[in-house]
mmCIF file of C-alpha atoms in Angstrom:
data_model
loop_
_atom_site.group_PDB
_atom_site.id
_atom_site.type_symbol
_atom_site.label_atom_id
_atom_site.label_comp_id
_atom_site.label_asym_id
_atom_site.label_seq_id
_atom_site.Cartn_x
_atom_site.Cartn_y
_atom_site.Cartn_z
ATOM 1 C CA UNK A 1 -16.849 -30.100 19.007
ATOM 2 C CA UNK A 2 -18.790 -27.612 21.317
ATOM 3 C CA UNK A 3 -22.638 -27.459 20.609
ATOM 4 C CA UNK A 4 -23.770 -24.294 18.508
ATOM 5 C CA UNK A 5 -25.581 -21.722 20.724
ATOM 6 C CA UNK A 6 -28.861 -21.175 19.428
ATOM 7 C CA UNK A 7 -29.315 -17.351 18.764
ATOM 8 C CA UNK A 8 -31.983 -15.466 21.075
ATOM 9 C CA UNK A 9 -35.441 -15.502 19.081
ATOM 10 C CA UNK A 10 -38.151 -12.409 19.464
ATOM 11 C CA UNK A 11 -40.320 -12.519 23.025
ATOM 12 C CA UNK A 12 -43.544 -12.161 20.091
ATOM 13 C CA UNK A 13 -42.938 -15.717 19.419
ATOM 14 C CA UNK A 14 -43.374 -16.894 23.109
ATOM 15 C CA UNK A 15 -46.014 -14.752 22.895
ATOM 16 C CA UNK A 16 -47.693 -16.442 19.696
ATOM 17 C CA UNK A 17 -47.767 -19.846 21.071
ATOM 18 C CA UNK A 18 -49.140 -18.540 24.603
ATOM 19 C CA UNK A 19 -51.980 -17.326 22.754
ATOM 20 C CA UNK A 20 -52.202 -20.792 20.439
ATOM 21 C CA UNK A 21 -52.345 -22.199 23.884
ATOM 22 C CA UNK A 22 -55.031 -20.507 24.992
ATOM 23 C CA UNK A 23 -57.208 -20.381 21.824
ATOM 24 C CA UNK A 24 -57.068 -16.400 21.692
ATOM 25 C CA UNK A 25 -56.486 -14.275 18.875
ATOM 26 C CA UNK A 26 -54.509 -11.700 18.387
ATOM 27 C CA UNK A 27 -57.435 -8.893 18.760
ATOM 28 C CA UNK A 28 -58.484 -11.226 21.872
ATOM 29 C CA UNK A 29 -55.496 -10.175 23.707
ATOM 30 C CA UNK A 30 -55.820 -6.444 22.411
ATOM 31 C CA UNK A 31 -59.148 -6.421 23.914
ATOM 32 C CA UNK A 32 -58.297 -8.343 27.002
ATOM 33 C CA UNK A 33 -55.272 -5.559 27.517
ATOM 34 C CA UNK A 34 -57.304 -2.566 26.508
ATOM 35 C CA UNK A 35 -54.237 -1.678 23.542
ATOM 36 C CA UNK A 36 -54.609 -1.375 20.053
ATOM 37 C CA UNK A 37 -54.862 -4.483 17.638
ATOM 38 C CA UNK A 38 -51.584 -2.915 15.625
ATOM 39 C CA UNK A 39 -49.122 -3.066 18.726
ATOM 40 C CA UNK A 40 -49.995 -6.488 19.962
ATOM 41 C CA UNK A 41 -49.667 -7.594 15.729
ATOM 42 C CA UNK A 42 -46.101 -5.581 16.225
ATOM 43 C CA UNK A 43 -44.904 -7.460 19.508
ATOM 44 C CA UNK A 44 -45.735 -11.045 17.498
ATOM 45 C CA UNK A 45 -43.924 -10.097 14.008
ATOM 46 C CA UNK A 46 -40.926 -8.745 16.182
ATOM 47 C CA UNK A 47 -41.824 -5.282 15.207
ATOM 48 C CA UNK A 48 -41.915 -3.350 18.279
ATOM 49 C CA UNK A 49 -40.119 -4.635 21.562
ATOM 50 C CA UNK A 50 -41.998 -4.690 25.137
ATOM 51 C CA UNK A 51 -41.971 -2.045 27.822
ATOM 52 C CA UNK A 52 -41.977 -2.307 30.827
ATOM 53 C CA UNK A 53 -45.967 -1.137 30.830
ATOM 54 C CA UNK A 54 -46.785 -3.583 28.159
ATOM 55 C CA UNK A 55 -44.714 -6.174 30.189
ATOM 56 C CA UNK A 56 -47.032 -5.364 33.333
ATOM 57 C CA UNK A 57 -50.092 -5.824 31.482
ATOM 58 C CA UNK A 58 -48.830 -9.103 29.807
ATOM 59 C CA UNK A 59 -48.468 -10.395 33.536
ATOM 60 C CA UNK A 60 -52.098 -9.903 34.185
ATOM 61 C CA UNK A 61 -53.153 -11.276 31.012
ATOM 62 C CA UNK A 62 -51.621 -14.559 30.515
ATOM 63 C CA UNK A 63 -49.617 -14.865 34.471
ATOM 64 C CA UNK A 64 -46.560 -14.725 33.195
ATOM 65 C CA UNK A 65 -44.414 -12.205 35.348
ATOM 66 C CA UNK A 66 -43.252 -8.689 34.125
ATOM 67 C CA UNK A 67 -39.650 -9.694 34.622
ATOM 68 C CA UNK A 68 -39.701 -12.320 32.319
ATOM 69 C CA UNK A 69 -40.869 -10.527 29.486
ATOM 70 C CA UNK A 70 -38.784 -7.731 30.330
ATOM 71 C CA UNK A 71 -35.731 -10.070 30.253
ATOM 72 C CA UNK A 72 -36.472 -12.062 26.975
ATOM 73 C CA UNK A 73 -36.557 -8.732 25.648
ATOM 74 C CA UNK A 74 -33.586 -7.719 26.931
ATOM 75 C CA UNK A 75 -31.758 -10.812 25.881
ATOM 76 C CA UNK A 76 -33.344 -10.050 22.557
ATOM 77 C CA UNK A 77 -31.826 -7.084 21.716
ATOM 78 C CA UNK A 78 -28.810 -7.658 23.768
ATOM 79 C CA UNK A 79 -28.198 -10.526 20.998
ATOM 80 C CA UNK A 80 -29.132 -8.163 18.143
ATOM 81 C CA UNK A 81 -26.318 -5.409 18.777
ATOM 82 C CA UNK A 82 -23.797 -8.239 19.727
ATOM 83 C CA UNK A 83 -24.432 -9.611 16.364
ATOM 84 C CA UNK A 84 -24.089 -6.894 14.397
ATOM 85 C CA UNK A 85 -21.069 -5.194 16.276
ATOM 86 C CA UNK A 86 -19.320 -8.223 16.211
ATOM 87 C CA UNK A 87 -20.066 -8.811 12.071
ATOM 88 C CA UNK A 88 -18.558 -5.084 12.033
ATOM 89 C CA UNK A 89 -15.548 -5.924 14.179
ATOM 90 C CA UNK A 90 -14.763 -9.095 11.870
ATOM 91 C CA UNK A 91 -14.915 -7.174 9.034
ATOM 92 C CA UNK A 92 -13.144 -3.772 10.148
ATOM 93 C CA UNK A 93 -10.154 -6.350 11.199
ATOM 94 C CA UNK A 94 -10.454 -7.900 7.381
ATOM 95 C CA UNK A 95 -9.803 -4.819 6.047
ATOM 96 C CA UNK A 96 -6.843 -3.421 8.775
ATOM 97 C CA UNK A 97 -5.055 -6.933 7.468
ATOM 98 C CA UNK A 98 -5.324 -5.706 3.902
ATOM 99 C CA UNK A 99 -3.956 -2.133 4.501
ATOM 100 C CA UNK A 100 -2.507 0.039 6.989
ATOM 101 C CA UNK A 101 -5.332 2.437 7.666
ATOM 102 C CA UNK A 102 -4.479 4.654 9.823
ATOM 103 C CA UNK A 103 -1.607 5.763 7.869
ATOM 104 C CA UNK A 104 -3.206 5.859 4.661
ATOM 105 C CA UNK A 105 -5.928 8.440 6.615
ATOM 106 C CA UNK A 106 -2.562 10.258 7.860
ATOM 107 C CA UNK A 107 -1.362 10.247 4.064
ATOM 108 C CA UNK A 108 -4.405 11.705 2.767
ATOM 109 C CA UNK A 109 -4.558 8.678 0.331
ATOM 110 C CA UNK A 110 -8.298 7.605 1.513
ATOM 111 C CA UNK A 111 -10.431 10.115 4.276
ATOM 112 C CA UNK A 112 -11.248 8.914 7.648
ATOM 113 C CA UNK A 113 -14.840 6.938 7.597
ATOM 114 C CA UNK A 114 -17.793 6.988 9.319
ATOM 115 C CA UNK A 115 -18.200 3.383 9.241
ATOM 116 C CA UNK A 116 -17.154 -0.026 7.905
ATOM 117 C CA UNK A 117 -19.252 0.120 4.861
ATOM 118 C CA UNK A 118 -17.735 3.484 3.913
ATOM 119 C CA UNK A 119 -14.449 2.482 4.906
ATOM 120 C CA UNK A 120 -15.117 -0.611 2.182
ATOM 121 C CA UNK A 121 -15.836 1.329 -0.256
ATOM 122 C CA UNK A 122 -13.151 4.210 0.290
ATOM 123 C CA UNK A 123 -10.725 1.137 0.168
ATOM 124 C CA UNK A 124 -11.954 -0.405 -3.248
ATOM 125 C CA UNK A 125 -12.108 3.248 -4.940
ATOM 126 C CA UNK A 126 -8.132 3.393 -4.130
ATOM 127 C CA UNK A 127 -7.944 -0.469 -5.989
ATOM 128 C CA UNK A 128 -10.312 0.465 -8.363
ATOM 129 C CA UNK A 129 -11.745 -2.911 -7.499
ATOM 130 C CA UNK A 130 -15.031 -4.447 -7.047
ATOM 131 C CA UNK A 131 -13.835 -6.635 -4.510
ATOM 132 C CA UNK A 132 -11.327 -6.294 -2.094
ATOM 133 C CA UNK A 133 -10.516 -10.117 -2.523
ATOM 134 C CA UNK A 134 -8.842 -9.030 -5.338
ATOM 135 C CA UNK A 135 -6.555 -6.399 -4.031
ATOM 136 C CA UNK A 136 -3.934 -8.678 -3.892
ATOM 137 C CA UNK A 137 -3.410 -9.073 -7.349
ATOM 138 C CA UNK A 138 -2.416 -5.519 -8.288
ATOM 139 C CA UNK A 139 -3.444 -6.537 -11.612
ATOM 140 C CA UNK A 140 -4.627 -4.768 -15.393
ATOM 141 C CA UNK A 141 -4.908 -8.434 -16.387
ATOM 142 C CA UNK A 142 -6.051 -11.802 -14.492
ATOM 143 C CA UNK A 143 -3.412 -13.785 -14.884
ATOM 144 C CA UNK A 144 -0.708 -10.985 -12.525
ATOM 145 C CA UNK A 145 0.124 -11.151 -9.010
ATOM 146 C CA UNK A 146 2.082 -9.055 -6.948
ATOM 147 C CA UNK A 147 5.810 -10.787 -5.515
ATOM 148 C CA UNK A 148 8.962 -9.712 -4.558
ATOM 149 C CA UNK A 149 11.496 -11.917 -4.910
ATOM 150 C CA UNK A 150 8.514 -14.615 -4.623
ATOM 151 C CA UNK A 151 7.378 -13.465 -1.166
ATOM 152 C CA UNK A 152 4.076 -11.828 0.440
ATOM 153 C CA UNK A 153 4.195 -8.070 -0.134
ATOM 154 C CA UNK A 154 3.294 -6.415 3.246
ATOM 155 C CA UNK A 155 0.069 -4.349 3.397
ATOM 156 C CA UNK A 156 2.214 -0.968 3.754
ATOM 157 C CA UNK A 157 4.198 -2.107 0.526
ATOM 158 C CA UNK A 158 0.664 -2.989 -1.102
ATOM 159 C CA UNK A 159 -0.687 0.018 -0.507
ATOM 160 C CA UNK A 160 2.334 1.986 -1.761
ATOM 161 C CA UNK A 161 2.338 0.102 -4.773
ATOM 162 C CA UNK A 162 -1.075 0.803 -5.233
ATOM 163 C CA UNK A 163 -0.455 4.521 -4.215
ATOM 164 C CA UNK A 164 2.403 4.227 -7.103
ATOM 165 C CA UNK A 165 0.191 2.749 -9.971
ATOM 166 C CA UNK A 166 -2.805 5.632 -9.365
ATOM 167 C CA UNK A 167 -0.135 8.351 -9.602
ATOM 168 C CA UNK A 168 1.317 6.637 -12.728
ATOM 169 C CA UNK A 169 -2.181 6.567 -14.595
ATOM 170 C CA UNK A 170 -2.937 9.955 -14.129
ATOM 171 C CA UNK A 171 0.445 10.898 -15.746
ATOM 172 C CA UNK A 172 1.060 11.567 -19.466
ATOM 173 C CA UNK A 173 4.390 11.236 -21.077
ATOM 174 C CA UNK A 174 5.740 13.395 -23.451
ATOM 175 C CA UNK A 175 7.164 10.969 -26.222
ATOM 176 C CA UNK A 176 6.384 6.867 -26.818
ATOM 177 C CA UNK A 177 8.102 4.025 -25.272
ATOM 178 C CA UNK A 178 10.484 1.516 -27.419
ATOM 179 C CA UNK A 179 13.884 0.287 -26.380
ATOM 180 C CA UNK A 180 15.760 2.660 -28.443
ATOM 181 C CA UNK A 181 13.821 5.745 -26.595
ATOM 182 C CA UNK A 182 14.617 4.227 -23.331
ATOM 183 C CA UNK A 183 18.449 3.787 -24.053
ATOM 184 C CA UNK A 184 18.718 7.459 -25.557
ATOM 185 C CA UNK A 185 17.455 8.157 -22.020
ATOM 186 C CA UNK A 186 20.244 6.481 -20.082
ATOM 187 C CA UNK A 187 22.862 7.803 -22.698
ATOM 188 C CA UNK A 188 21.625 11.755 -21.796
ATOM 189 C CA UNK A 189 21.242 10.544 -17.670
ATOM 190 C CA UNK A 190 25.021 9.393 -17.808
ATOM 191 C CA UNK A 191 25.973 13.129 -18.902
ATOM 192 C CA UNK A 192 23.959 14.160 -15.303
ATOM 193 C CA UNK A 193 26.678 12.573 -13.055
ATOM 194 C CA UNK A 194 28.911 15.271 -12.479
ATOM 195 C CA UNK A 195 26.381 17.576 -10.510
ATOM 196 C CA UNK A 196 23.678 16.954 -7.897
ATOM 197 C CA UNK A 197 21.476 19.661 -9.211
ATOM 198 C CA UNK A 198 21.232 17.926 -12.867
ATOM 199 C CA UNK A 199 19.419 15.438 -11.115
ATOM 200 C CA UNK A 200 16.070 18.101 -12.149
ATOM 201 C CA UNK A 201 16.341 17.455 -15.298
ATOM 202 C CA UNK A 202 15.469 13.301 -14.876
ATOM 203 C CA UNK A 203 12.043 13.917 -15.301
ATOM 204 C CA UNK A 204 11.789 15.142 -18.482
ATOM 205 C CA UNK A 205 14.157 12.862 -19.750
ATOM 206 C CA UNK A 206 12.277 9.625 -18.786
ATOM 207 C CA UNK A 207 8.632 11.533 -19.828
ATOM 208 C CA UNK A 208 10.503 11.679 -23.282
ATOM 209 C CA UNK A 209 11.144 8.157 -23.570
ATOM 210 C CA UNK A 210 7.526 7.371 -22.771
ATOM 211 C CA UNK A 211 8.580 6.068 -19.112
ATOM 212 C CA UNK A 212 6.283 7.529 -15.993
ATOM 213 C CA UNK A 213 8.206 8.068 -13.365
ATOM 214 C CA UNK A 214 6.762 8.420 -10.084
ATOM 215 C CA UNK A 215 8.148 9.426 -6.204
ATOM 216 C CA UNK A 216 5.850 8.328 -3.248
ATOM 217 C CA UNK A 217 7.414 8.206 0.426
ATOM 218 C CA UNK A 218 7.507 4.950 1.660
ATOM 219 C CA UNK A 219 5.422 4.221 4.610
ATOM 220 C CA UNK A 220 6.505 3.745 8.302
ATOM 221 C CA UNK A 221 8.162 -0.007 8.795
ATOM 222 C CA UNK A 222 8.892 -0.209 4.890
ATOM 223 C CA UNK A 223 12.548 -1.115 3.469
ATOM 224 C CA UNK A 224 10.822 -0.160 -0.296
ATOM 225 C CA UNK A 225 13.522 1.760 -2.952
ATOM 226 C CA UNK A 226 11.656 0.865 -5.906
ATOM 227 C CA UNK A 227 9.273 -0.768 -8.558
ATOM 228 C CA UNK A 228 9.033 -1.554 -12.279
ATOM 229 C CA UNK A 229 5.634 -2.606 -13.354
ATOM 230 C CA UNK A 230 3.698 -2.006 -16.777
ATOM 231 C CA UNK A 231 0.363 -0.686 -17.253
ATOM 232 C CA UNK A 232 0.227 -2.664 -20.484
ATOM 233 C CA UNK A 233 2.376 -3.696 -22.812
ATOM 234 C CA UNK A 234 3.911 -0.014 -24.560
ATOM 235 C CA UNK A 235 3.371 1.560 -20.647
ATOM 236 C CA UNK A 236 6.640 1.154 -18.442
ATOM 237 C CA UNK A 237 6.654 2.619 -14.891
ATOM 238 C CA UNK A 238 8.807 3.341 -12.605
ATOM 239 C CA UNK A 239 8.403 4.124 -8.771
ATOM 240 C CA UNK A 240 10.992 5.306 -5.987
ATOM 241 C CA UNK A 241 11.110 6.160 -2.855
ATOM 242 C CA UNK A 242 14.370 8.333 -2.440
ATOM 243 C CA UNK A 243 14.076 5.807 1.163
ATOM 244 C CA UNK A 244 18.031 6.663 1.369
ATOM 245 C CA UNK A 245 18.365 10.776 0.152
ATOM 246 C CA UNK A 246 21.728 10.166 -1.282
ATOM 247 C CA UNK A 247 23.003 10.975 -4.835
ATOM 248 C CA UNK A 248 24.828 7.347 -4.838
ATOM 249 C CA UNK A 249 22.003 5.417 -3.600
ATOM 250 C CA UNK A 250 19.359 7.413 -6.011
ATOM 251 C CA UNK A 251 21.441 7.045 -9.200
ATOM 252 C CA UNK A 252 21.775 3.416 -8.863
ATOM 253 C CA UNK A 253 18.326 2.785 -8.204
ATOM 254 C CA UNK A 254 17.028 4.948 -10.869
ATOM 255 C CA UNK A 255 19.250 2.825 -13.452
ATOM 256 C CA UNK A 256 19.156 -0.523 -11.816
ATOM 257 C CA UNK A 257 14.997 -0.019 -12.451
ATOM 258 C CA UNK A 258 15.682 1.115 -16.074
ATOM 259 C CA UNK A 259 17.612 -1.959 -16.307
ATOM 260 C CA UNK A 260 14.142 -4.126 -15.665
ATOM 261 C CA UNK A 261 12.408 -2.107 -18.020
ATOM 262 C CA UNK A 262 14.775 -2.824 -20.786
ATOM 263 C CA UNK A 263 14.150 -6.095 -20.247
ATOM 264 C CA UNK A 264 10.118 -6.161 -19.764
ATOM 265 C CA UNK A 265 10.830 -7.177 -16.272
ATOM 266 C CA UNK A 266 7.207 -6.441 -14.612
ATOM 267 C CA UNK A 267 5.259 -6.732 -17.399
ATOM 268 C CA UNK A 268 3.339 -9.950 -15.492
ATOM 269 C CA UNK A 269 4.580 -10.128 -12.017
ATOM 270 C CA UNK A 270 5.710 -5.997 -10.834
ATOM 271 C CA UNK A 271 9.356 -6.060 -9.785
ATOM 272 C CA UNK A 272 9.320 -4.982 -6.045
ATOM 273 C CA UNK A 273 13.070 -4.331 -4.210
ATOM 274 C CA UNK A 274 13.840 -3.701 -0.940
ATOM 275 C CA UNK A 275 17.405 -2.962 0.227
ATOM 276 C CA UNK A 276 18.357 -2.736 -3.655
ATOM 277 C CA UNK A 277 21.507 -3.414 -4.193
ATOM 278 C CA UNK A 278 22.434 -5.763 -1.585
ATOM 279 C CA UNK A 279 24.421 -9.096 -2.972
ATOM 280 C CA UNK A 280 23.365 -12.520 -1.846
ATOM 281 C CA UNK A 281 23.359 -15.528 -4.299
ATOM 282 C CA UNK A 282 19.334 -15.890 -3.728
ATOM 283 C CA UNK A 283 18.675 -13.387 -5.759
ATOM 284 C CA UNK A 284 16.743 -13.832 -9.171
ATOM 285 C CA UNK A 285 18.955 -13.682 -12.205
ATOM 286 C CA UNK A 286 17.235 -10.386 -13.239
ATOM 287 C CA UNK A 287 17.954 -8.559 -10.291
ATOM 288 C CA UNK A 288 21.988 -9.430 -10.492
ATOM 289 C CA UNK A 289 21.707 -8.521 -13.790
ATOM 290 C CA UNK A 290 20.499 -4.742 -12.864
ATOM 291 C CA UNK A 291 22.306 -4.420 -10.006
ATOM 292 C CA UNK A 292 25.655 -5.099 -12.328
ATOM 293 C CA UNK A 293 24.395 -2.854 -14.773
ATOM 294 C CA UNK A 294 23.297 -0.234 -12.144
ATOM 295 C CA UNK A 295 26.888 -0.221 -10.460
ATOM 296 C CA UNK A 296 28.601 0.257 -13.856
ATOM 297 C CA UNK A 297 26.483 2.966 -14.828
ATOM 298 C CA UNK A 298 27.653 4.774 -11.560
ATOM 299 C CA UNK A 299 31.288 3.948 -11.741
ATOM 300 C CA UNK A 300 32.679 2.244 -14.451
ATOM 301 C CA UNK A 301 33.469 -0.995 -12.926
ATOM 302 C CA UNK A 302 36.888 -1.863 -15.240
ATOM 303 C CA UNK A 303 37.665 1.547 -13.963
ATOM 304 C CA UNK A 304 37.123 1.014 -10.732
ATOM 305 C CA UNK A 305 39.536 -2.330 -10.538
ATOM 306 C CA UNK A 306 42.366 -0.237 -11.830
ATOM 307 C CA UNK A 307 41.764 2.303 -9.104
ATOM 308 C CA UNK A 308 41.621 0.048 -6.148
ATOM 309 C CA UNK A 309 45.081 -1.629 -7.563
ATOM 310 C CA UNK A 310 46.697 1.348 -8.136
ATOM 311 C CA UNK A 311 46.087 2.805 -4.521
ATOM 312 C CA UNK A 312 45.708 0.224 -2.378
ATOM 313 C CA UNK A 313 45.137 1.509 1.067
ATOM 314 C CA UNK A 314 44.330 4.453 0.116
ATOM 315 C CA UNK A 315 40.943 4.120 -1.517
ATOM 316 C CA UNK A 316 39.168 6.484 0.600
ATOM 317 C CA UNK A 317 41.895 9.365 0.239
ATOM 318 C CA UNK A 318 40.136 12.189 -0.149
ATOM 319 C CA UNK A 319 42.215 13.786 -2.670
ATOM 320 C CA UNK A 320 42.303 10.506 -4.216
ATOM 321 C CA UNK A 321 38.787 10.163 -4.968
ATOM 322 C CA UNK A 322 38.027 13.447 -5.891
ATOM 323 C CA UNK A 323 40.270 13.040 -8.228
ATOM 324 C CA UNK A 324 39.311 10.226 -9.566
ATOM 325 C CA UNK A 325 36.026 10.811 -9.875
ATOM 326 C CA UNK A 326 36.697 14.197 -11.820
ATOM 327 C CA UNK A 327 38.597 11.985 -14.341
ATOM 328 C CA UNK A 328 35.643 10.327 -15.123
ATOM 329 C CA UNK A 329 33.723 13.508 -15.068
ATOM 330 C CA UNK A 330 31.305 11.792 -12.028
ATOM 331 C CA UNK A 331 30.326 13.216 -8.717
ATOM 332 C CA UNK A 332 32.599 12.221 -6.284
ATOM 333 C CA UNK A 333 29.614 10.978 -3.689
ATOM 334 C CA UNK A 334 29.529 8.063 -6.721
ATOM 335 C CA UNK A 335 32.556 6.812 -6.387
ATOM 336 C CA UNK A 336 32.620 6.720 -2.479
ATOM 337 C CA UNK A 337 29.200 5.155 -2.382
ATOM 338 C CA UNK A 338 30.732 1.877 -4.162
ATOM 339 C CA UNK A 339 33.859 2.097 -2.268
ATOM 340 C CA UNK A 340 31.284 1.997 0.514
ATOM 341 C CA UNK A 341 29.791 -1.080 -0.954
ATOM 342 C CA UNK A 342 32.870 -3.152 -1.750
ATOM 343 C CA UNK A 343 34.575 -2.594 1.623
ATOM 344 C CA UNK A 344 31.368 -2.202 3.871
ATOM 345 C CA UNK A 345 32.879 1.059 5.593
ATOM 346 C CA UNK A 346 29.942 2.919 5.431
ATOM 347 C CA UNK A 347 31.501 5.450 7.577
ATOM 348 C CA UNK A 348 34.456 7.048 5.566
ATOM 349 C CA UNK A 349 33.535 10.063 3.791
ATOM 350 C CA UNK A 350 30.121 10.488 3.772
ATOM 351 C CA UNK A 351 29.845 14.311 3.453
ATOM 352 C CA UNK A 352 29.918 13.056 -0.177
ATOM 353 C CA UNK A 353 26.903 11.654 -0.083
ATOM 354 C CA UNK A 354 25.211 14.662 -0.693
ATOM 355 C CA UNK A 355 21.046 14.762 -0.380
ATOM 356 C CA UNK A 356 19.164 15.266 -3.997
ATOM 357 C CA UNK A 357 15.505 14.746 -3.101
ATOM 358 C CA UNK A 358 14.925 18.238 -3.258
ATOM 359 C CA UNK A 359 16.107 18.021 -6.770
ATOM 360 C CA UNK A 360 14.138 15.147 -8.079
ATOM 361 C CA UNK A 361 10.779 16.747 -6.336
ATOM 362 C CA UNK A 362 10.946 19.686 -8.760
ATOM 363 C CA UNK A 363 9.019 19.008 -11.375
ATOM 364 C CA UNK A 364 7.887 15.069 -10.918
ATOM 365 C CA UNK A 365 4.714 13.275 -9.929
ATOM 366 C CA UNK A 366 5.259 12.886 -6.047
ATOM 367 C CA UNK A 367 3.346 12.066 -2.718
ATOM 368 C CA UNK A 368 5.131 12.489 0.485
ATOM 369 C CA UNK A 369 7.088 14.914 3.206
ATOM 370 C CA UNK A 370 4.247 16.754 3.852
ATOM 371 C CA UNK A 371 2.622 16.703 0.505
ATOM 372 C CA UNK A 372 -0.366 15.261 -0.488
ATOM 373 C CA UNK A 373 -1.110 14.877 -4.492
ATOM 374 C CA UNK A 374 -4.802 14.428 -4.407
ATOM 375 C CA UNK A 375 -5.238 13.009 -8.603
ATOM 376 C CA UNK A 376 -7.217 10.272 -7.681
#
């Protein structure tokens, strides 16, 4: 192990013990110099540095050259900005691991600061925390944590998350939460299917059943659909992303997250999915559960088996599906979006997959494409 550097010290205290040395007090060497009492009192407590004059007179005095106190000074403060840039550094980097900065700035969710302080500060006003040590925990309670699926979220998924939960507070809902509220709700979204331009009606539906439902734009290098967390115990939210601007994609999400909040998923640890929807056998037993539910709610899945047997090869014929899918009084873009998912030919009819963000915008809580909502 390398020996620790000791850090430069003041030139006044080479200057204190030359004058120990020589018996002289500090007014000695004021007199001597011909300079007030007050600046030679300054040089010892490290008060004042040495210039170049004062350096020159110091020479004569005790015959110790100009250069040399020049230099100790020099090294001095040298060591004194080093320090403190290099303190700022560390903790600038600290805080660029915690968050993605610069795209928070470009997101008007925090202003561009001045320094690292302010930058602090900005930071633990969008936590509403005391200490960024505790970001982490995206908590109302000590005992949460954040995980998804038990792994680290990402800084750009923390901050969304974070981005999610300040919208959701500001937000007031226009009936209570219980169960029976929230599965009225899914009984009047299930008569929305037919028509992309129902979709406008969602908020409302969810503000009636005392859910707050929020839309913030993911950030660059995200794979974030959604989130079900609880702001206590009677307080369900729900956050999207409309990542994928598709009426398949947004309807299962929406009900695959209702599905959590059914069953208090998020209440300790918030429910975080990327790529929702995707089958593998690692997933937690909650999240097959919703994705089930979430594809029946779509397409009937009993339904769905019939169809497949009774046409065969002939799944994605057009005329097929459509009609299908008015049989079941469902927008066709539904039916091809699980056809899509069974067979993994994601490139058969897609001009069903029609785009509904603009739908969903209208009248809910949202931050993103272009707009920034300023509540907190």
């Amino acid at each position: 192990m390398g020996k620790k550097i000791a850090a430069p010290f003041p030139p006044g205290e080479i200057l204190r013990v030359e004058l120990e040395a020589r018996n002289w007090t500090q007014n000695d060497l004021a007199e001597i110099m011909g300079r007030p009492l007050r600046m030679v009192n300054q040089i010892i407590t490290g008060k004042s540095g040495i210039s170049p004059e004062t350096a020159t007179q110091l020479e004569g005095a005790l015959n110790i050259s100009a250069e040399t106190w020049l230099n100790l000074q020099s090294i001095y403060q040298l060591s004194k900005v080093a320090e403190n840039k290099t303190e700022d550094v560390k903790r600038r980097a600290k805080l660029y691991s915690l968050f993605p900065i610069k795209e928070m700035i470009k997101r008007g969710w925090i202003k561009a600061a001045e320094n690292v302080d302010e930058l602090e500060d900005l930071l633990k006003n969008f936590c509403c925390v005391d200490d960024l040590s505790k970001a982490k925990d995206f908590s109302f309670s000590a005992k949460q944590n954040i995980s998804s699926y038990n792994s680290p979220v990402s800084p750009t998924n923390l901050a969304w998350l974070y981005k999610v939960r300040n919208l959701a507070k500001t937000q007031i809902t226009t009936g209570k939460f219980t169960i029976h509220a929230a599965q009225s709700a899914i009984d009047k979204l299930s008569a929305l299917l037919l028509s992309p331009e129902e979709i406008r009606h969602v908020p409302k539906i969810l503000s009636d059943s005392g859910i707050r439902f929020v839309i913030v734009e993911t950030l660059p290098n995200s794979k974030l659909d959604a989130v079900c967390f609880w702001l206590d115990d009677k307080t369900p939210v729900i956050g999207i992303t409309t990542r994928y601007d598709r009426i398949d994609n947004f309807w299962f999400t929406l009900r695959h997250e209702l599905e959590h909040v059914l069953r208090g998923d998020g209440k300790i640890t918030p429910i975080i999915d990327e790529n929702v929807g995707i089958d593998s056998d690692d997933l937690p037993e909650a999240e097959k559960i919703a994705n089930s539910v979430a594809a029946d709610f779509c397409v009937p899945q009993d339904k769905l088996e019939k169809y497949l047997l009774r046409v065969g090869p002939y799944a994605f014929a057009e005329r097929k599906i459509t009609a299908f899918a008015g049989v079941l009084n469902i927008h066709a873009g539904l039916v091809v979006g699980q056809l899509q998912h069974r067979t993994q030919k994601f490139h058969l009819m897609r001009k069903y997959l029609v785009p509904v963000r603009n739908f969903i915008l209208n009248g809910s809580t949202y931050d993103g494409w272009g707009f920034v909502n300023e509540e907190i």
